């Protein structure tokens, strides 16, 4: 699987991303609402964003 952010091979620790940096970049894009993960069709549309933000703590 490729990293959705930079298309490099993903790392197990950060699957499907290659690093924590790319994971955070992707998450920030998603939180801003201008990005959708193509293969995450099973993610609920009404996912609570406030809960997601807690990941950064
Ligand atoms: Zn990456």
Short mmCIF file of N, CA and C and ligand atoms in Angstrom, two decimals:
data_model
loop_
_atom_site.label_atom_id
_atom_site.label_comp_id
_atom_site.label_asym_id
_atom_site.label_seq_id
_atom_site.Cartn_x
_atom_site.Cartn_y
_atom_site.Cartn_z
N UNK A 1 0.85 -1.21 0.00
CA UNK A 1 0.00 0.00 0.00
C UNK A 1 0.88 1.26 0.00
N UNK A 2 0.42 2.27 -0.76
CA UNK A 2 1.19 3.50 -0.83
C UNK A 2 0.65 4.53 0.16
N UNK A 3 1.54 5.40 0.59
CA UNK A 3 1.15 6.49 1.47
C UNK A 3 0.21 7.43 0.71
N UNK A 4 -0.99 7.70 1.23
CA UNK A 4 -1.94 8.57 0.55
C UNK A 4 -1.42 10.00 0.38
N UNK A 5 -0.47 10.38 1.23
CA UNK A 5 0.02 11.76 1.20
C UNK A 5 1.13 11.95 0.18
N UNK A 6 2.12 11.06 0.16
CA UNK A 6 3.27 11.27 -0.70
C UNK A 6 3.52 10.11 -1.66
N UNK A 7 2.68 9.07 -1.61
CA UNK A 7 2.76 7.93 -2.54
C UNK A 7 3.97 7.04 -2.31
N UNK A 8 4.69 7.25 -1.20
CA UNK A 8 5.79 6.34 -0.88
C UNK A 8 5.21 5.08 -0.23
N UNK A 9 5.98 4.02 -0.19
CA UNK A 9 5.50 2.80 0.47
C UNK A 9 5.16 3.07 1.94
N UNK A 10 4.05 2.55 2.40
CA UNK A 10 3.62 2.81 3.77
C UNK A 10 4.45 2.00 4.77
N UNK A 11 4.47 2.51 6.01
CA UNK A 11 5.17 1.81 7.08
C UNK A 11 4.13 1.18 8.01
N UNK A 12 4.45 0.01 8.52
CA UNK A 12 3.50 -0.70 9.37
C UNK A 12 3.06 0.15 10.56
N UNK A 13 3.99 0.87 11.14
CA UNK A 13 3.67 1.65 12.33
C UNK A 13 2.70 2.79 12.05
N UNK A 14 2.66 3.21 10.79
CA UNK A 14 1.83 4.37 10.44
C UNK A 14 0.80 4.04 9.38
N UNK A 15 0.60 2.76 9.13
CA UNK A 15 -0.31 2.30 8.09
C UNK A 15 -1.60 3.11 8.04
N UNK A 16 -2.03 3.59 6.87
CA UNK A 16 -1.40 3.35 5.55
C UNK A 16 -0.37 4.41 5.16
N UNK A 17 0.08 5.18 6.11
CA UNK A 17 1.01 6.26 5.79
C UNK A 17 2.46 5.79 5.95
N UNK A 18 3.41 6.62 5.47
CA UNK A 18 4.82 6.24 5.53
C UNK A 18 5.46 6.79 6.79
N UNK A 19 4.82 7.77 7.43
CA UNK A 19 5.41 8.39 8.60
C UNK A 19 4.33 9.13 9.39
N UNK A 20 4.67 9.51 10.61
CA UNK A 20 3.71 10.27 11.41
C UNK A 20 3.45 11.63 10.78
N UNK A 21 4.45 12.16 10.07
CA UNK A 21 4.28 13.45 9.41
C UNK A 21 3.19 13.39 8.36
N UNK A 22 3.27 12.38 7.51
CA UNK A 22 2.25 12.25 6.46
C UNK A 22 0.89 11.94 7.07
N UNK A 23 0.86 11.21 8.14
CA UNK A 23 -0.40 10.90 8.80
C UNK A 23 -1.05 12.18 9.31
N UNK A 24 -0.25 13.05 9.90
CA UNK A 24 -0.78 14.31 10.42
C UNK A 24 -1.21 15.23 9.29
N UNK A 25 -0.44 15.24 8.21
CA UNK A 25 -0.80 16.08 7.06
C UNK A 25 -2.14 15.65 6.51
N UNK A 26 -2.31 14.34 6.37
CA UNK A 26 -3.57 13.82 5.84
C UNK A 26 -4.72 14.15 6.77
N UNK A 27 -4.48 13.99 8.06
CA UNK A 27 -5.53 14.25 9.04
C UNK A 27 -5.93 15.72 9.04
N UNK A 28 -4.94 16.59 8.92
CA UNK A 28 -5.22 18.03 8.87
C UNK A 28 -6.04 18.38 7.65
N UNK A 29 -5.70 17.79 6.52
CA UNK A 29 -6.47 18.04 5.30
C UNK A 29 -7.91 17.60 5.49
N UNK A 30 -8.05 16.43 6.08
CA UNK A 30 -9.38 15.87 6.27
C UNK A 30 -10.19 16.74 7.22
N UNK A 31 -9.55 17.21 8.28
CA UNK A 31 -10.25 18.04 9.24
C UNK A 31 -10.68 19.37 8.64
N UNK A 32 -9.90 19.85 7.69
CA UNK A 32 -10.25 21.10 7.02
C UNK A 32 -11.42 20.90 6.06
N UNK A 33 -11.72 19.67 5.72
CA UNK A 33 -12.89 19.38 4.90
C UNK A 33 -12.66 19.46 3.42
N UNK A 34 -11.40 19.60 3.01
CA UNK A 34 -11.14 19.70 1.57
C UNK A 34 -10.45 18.45 1.04
N UNK A 35 -10.58 17.37 1.76
CA UNK A 35 -9.90 16.15 1.34
C UNK A 35 -10.67 14.93 1.82
N UNK A 36 -10.81 13.95 0.94
CA UNK A 36 -11.47 12.70 1.32
C UNK A 36 -10.57 11.52 0.98
N UNK A 37 -10.44 10.63 1.92
CA UNK A 37 -9.62 9.45 1.70
C UNK A 37 -10.36 8.50 0.74
N UNK A 38 -9.78 8.25 -0.42
CA UNK A 38 -10.47 7.48 -1.47
C UNK A 38 -10.95 6.10 -1.01
N UNK A 39 -10.12 5.38 -0.25
CA UNK A 39 -10.47 4.00 0.10
C UNK A 39 -11.22 3.91 1.42
N UNK A 40 -11.54 5.04 2.04
CA UNK A 40 -12.21 5.01 3.34
C UNK A 40 -13.71 5.18 3.17
N UNK A 41 -14.30 4.33 2.35
CA UNK A 41 -15.72 4.46 2.06
C UNK A 41 -16.59 4.03 3.24
N UNK A 42 -15.96 3.31 4.16
CA UNK A 42 -16.73 2.82 5.31
C UNK A 42 -16.72 3.82 6.47
N UNK A 43 -16.04 4.94 6.30
CA UNK A 43 -16.01 5.95 7.35
C UNK A 43 -17.33 6.71 7.38
N UNK A 44 -17.88 6.81 8.54
CA UNK A 44 -19.17 7.49 8.67
C UNK A 44 -19.05 8.97 8.33
N UNK A 45 -20.01 9.48 7.60
CA UNK A 45 -19.97 10.88 7.19
C UNK A 45 -20.19 11.81 8.37
N UNK A 46 -20.88 11.33 9.38
CA UNK A 46 -21.16 12.18 10.53
C UNK A 46 -20.17 11.92 11.66
N UNK A 47 -18.96 11.53 11.28
CA UNK A 47 -17.91 11.29 12.26
C UNK A 47 -17.69 12.55 13.09
N UNK A 48 -17.62 12.37 14.37
CA UNK A 48 -17.48 13.53 15.26
C UNK A 48 -16.08 14.11 15.13
N UNK A 49 -15.99 15.34 14.61
CA UNK A 49 -14.68 15.95 14.38
C UNK A 49 -14.01 16.35 15.67
N UNK A 50 -14.77 16.68 16.67
CA UNK A 50 -14.14 17.06 17.93
C UNK A 50 -13.40 15.89 18.54
N UNK A 51 -13.92 14.71 18.36
CA UNK A 51 -13.24 13.53 18.87
C UNK A 51 -11.95 13.28 18.10
N UNK A 52 -11.98 13.54 16.79
CA UNK A 52 -10.81 13.33 15.97
C UNK A 52 -9.67 14.27 16.34
N UNK A 53 -10.01 15.49 16.70
CA UNK A 53 -9.01 16.49 17.07
C UNK A 53 -8.23 16.04 18.30
N UNK A 54 -8.83 15.24 19.13
CA UNK A 54 -8.15 14.80 20.34
C UNK A 54 -6.93 13.95 20.05
N UNK A 55 -6.83 13.46 18.82
CA UNK A 55 -5.67 12.65 18.43
C UNK A 55 -4.39 13.46 18.56
N UNK A 56 -4.49 14.76 18.39
CA UNK A 56 -3.29 15.61 18.43
C UNK A 56 -2.79 15.84 19.85
N UNK A 57 -3.59 15.57 20.83
CA UNK A 57 -3.19 15.82 22.21
C UNK A 57 -2.10 14.86 22.68
ZN1 LIG B 1 4.13 9.71 3.12
#
